[in-house]
PDB file of C-alpha atoms in Angstrom:
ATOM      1  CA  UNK A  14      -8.028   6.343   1.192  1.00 74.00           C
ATOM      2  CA  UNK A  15      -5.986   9.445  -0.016  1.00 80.00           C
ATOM      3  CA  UNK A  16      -3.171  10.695   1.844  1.00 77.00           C
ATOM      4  CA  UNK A  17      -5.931  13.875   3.035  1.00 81.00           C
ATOM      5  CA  UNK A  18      -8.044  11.279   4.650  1.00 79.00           C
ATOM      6  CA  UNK A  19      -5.861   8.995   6.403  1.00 77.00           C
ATOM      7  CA  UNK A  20      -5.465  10.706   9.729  1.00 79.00           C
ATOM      8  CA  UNK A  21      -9.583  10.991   9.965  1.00 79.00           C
ATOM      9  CA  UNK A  22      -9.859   7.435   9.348  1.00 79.00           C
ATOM     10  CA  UNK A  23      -6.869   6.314  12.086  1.00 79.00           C
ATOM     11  CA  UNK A  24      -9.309   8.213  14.672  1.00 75.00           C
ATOM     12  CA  UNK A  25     -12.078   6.935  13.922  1.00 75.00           C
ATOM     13  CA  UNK A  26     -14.073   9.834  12.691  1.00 69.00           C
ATOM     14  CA  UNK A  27     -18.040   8.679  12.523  1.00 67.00           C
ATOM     15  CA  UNK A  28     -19.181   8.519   8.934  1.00 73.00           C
ATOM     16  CA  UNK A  29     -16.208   8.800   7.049  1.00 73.00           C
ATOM     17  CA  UNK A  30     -16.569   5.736   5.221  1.00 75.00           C
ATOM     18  CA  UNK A  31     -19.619   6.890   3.337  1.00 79.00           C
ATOM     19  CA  UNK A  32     -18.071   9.871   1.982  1.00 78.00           C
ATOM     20  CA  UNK A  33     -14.963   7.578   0.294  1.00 78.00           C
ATOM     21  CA  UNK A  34     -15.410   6.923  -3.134  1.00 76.00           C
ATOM     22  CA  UNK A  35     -16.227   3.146  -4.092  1.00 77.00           C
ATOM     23  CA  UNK A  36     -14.045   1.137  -6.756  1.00 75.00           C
ATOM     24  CA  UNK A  37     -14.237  -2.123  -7.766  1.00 75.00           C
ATOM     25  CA  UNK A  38     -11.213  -4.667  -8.615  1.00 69.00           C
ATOM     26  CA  UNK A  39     -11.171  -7.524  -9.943  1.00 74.00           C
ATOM     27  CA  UNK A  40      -8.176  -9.490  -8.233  1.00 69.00           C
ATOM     28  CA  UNK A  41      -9.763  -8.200  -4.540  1.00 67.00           C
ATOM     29  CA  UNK A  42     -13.276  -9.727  -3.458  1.00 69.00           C
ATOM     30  CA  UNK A  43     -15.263  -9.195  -0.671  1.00 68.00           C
ATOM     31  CA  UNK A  44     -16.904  -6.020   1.415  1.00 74.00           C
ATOM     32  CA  UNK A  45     -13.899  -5.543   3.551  1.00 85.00           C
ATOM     33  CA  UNK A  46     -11.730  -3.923   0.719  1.00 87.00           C
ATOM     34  CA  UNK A  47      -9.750  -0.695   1.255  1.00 87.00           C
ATOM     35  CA  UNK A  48      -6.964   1.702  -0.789  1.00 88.00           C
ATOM     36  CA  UNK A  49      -4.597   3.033   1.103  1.00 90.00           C
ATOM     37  CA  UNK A  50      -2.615   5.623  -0.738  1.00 89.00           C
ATOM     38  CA  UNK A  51       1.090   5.180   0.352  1.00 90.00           C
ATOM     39  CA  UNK A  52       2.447   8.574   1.435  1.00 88.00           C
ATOM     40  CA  UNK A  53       6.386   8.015   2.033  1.00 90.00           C
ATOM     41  CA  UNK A  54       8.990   5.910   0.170  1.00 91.00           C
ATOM     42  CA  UNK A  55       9.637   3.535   3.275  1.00 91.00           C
ATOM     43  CA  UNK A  56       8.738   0.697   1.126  1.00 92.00           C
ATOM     44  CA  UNK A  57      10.425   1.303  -2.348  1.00 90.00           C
ATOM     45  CA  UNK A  58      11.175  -0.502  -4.659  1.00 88.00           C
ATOM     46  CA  UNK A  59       8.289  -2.552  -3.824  1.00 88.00           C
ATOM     47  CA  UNK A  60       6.206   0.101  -3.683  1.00 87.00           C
ATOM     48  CA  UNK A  61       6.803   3.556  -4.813  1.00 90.00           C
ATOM     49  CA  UNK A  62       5.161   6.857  -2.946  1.00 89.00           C
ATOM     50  CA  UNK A  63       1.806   8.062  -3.918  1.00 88.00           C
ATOM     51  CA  UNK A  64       0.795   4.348  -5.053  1.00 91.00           C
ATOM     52  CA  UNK A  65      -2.340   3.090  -3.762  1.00 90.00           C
ATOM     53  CA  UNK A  66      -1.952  -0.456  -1.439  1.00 92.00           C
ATOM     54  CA  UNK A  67      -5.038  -2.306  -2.655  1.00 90.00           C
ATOM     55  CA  UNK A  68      -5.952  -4.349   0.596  1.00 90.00           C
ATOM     56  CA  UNK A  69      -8.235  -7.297   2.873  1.00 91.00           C
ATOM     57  CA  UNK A  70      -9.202  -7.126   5.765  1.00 91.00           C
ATOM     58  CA  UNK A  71      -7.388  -9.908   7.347  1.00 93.00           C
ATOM     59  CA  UNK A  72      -6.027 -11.812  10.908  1.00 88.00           C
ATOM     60  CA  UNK A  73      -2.975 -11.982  12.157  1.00 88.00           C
ATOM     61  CA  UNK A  74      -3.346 -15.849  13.054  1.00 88.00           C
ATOM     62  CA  UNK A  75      -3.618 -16.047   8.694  1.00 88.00           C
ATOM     63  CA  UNK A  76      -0.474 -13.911   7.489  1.00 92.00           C
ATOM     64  CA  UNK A  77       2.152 -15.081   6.317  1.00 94.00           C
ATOM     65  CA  UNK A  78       5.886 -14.216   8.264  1.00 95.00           C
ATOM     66  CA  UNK A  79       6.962 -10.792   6.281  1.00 96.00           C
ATOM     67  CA  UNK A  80       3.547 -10.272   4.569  1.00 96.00           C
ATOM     68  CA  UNK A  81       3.432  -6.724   3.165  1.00 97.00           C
ATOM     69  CA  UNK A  82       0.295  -4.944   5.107  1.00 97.00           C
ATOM     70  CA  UNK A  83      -1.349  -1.652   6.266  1.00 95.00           C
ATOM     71  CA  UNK A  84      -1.750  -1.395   9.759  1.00 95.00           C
ATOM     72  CA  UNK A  85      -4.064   1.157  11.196  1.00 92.00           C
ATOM     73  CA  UNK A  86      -3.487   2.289  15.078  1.00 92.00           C
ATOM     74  CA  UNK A  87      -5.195   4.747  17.140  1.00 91.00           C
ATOM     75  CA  UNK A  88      -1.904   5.405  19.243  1.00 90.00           C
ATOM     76  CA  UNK A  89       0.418   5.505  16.673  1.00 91.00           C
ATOM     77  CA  UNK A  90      -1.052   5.975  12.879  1.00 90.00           C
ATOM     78  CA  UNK A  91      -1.015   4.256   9.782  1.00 92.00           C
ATOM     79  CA  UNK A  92       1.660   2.268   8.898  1.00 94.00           C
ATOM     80  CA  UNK A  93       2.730   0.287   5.232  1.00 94.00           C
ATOM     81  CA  UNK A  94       5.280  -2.347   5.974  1.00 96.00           C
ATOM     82  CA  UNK A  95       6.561  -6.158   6.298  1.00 96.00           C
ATOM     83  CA  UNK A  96       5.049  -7.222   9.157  1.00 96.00           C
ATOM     84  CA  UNK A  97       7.160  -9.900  11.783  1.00 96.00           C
ATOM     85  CA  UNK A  98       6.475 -11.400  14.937  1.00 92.00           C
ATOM     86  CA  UNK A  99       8.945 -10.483  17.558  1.00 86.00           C
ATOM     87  CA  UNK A 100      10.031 -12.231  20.471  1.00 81.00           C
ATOM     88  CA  UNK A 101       7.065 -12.160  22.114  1.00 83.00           C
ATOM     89  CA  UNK A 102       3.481 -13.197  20.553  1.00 85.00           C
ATOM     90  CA  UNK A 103       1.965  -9.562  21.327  1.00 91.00           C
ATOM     91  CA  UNK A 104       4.697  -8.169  19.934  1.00 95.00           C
ATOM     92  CA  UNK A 105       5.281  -7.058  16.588  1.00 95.00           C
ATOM     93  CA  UNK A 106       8.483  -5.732  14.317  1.00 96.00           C
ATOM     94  CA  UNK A 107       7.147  -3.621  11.143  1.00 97.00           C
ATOM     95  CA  UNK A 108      10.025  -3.670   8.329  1.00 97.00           C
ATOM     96  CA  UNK A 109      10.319  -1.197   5.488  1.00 96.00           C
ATOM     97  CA  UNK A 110      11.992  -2.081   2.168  1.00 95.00           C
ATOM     98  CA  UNK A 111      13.759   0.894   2.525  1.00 93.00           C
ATOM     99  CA  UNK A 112      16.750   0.229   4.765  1.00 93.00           C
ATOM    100  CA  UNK A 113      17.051   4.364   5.701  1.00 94.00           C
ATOM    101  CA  UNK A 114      13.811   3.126   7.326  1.00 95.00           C
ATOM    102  CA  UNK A 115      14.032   2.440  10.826  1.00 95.00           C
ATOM    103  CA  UNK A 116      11.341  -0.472  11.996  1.00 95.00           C
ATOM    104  CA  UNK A 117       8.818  -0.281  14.247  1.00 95.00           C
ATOM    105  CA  UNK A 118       7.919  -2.150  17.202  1.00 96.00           C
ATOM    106  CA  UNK A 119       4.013  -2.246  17.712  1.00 96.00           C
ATOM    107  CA  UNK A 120       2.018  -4.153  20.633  1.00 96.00           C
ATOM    108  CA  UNK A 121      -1.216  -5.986  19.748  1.00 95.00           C
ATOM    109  CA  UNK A 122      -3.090  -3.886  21.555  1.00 96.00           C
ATOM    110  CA  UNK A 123      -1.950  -1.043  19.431  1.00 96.00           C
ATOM    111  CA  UNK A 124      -3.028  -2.477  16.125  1.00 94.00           C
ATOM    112  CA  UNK A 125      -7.122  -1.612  15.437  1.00 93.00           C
ATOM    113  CA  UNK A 126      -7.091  -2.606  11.974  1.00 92.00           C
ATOM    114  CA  UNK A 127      -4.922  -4.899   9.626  1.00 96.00           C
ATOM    115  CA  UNK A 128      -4.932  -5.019   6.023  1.00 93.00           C
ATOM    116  CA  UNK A 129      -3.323  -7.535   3.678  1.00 95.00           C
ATOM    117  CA  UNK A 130      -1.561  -5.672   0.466  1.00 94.00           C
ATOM    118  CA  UNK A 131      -2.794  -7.678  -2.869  1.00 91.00           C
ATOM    119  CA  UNK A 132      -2.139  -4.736  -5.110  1.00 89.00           C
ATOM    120  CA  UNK A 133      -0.864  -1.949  -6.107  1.00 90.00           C
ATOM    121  CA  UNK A 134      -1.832   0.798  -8.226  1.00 89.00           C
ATOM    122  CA  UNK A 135       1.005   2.989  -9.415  1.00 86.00           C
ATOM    123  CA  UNK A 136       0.802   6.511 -11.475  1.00 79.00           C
ATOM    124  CA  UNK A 137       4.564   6.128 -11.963  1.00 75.00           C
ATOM    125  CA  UNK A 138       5.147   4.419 -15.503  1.00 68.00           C
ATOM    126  CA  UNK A 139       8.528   3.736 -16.441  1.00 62.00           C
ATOM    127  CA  UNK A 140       8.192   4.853 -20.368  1.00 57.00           C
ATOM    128  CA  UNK A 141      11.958   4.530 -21.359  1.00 57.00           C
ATOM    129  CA  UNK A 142      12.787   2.561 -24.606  1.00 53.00           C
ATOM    130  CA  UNK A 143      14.294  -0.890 -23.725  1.00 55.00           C
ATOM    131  CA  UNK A 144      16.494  -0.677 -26.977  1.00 51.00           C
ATOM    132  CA  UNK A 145      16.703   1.339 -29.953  1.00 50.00           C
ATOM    133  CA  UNK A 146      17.902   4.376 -28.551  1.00 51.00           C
ATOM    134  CA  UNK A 147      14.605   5.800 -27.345  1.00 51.00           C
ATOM    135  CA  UNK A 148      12.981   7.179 -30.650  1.00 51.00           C
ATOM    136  CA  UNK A 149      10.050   5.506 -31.968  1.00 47.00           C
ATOM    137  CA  UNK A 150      10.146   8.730 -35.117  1.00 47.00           C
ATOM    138  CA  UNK A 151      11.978   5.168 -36.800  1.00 47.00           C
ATOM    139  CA  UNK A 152       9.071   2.736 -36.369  1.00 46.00           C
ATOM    140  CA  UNK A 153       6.090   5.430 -37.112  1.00 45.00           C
ATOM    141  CA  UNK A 154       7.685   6.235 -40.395  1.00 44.00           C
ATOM    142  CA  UNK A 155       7.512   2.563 -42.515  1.00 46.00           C
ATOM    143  CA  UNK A 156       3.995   2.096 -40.877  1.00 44.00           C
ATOM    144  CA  UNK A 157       2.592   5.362 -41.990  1.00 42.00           C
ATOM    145  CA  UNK A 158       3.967   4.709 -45.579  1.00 45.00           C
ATOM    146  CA  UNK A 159       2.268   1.539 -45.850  1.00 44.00           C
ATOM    147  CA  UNK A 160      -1.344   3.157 -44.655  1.00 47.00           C
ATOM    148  CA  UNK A 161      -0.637   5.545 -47.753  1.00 45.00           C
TER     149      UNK A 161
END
């Protein structure tokens, strides 16, 4: 679910699902699969802006306390966070790993969809050298020598 998308899809808009483009991935099974692509940087370092959340379709009665998860509400959007049970049992406190992040308090009744993060897919690839300065002219040089 691109960033363009995501408001359609918090409202509800009939057929919108059968537009989406279909993936498959291997480490999420099942029909109730969705890609949410993250559009802030509430949640970094854990996961960076323009990622896309890989998610299930889950419960609440099966996450775990501080589960990463997309949560999709009519009234108030689409949110990625930690989710945590408040002090009441319809209550709930959405964290951000970002602590310039304010969290949000969300009612049950709010929340029409919840999805469990199991991956992420990330555009962002950290290609620095780990040692050696950061060339690799040094290490192309012997091996093209030897295929002489």
């Amino acid at each position: 679910m691109s960033r363009e998308t995501q408001f359609q899809y918090c409202i509800g808009a009939a057929g919108m699902l059968e537009t989406l483009p279909k993936f498959n991935f291997p480490f999420v099974h099942g029909e109730k699969t969705r890609a949410f692509q993250v559009i802030s940087n509430n949640m970094h370092p854990l996961i960076e802006e323009n990622s896309f959340a890989v998610c299930e379709s889950c419960d609440l009665s099966t996450l775990a306390e501080g589960s990463p998860v997309v949560i999709i509400s009519k009234a108030k959007g689409l949110f990625i966070n930690r989710i945590y049970q408040a002090d009441r049992n319809d209550v709930f406190t959405l964290k951000s790993e970002n602590a310039f992040f304010n969290n949000v308090t969300i009612h049950l009744s709010e929340i029409n969809e919840i999805w469990l993060v199991k991956g992420i897919l990330s555009y962002n690839l950290n290609n620095e050298q780990k040692s050696g300065g950061g060339n690799a002219a040094p290490l192309a040089a012997p091996l093209s020598k030897d295929l002489q």
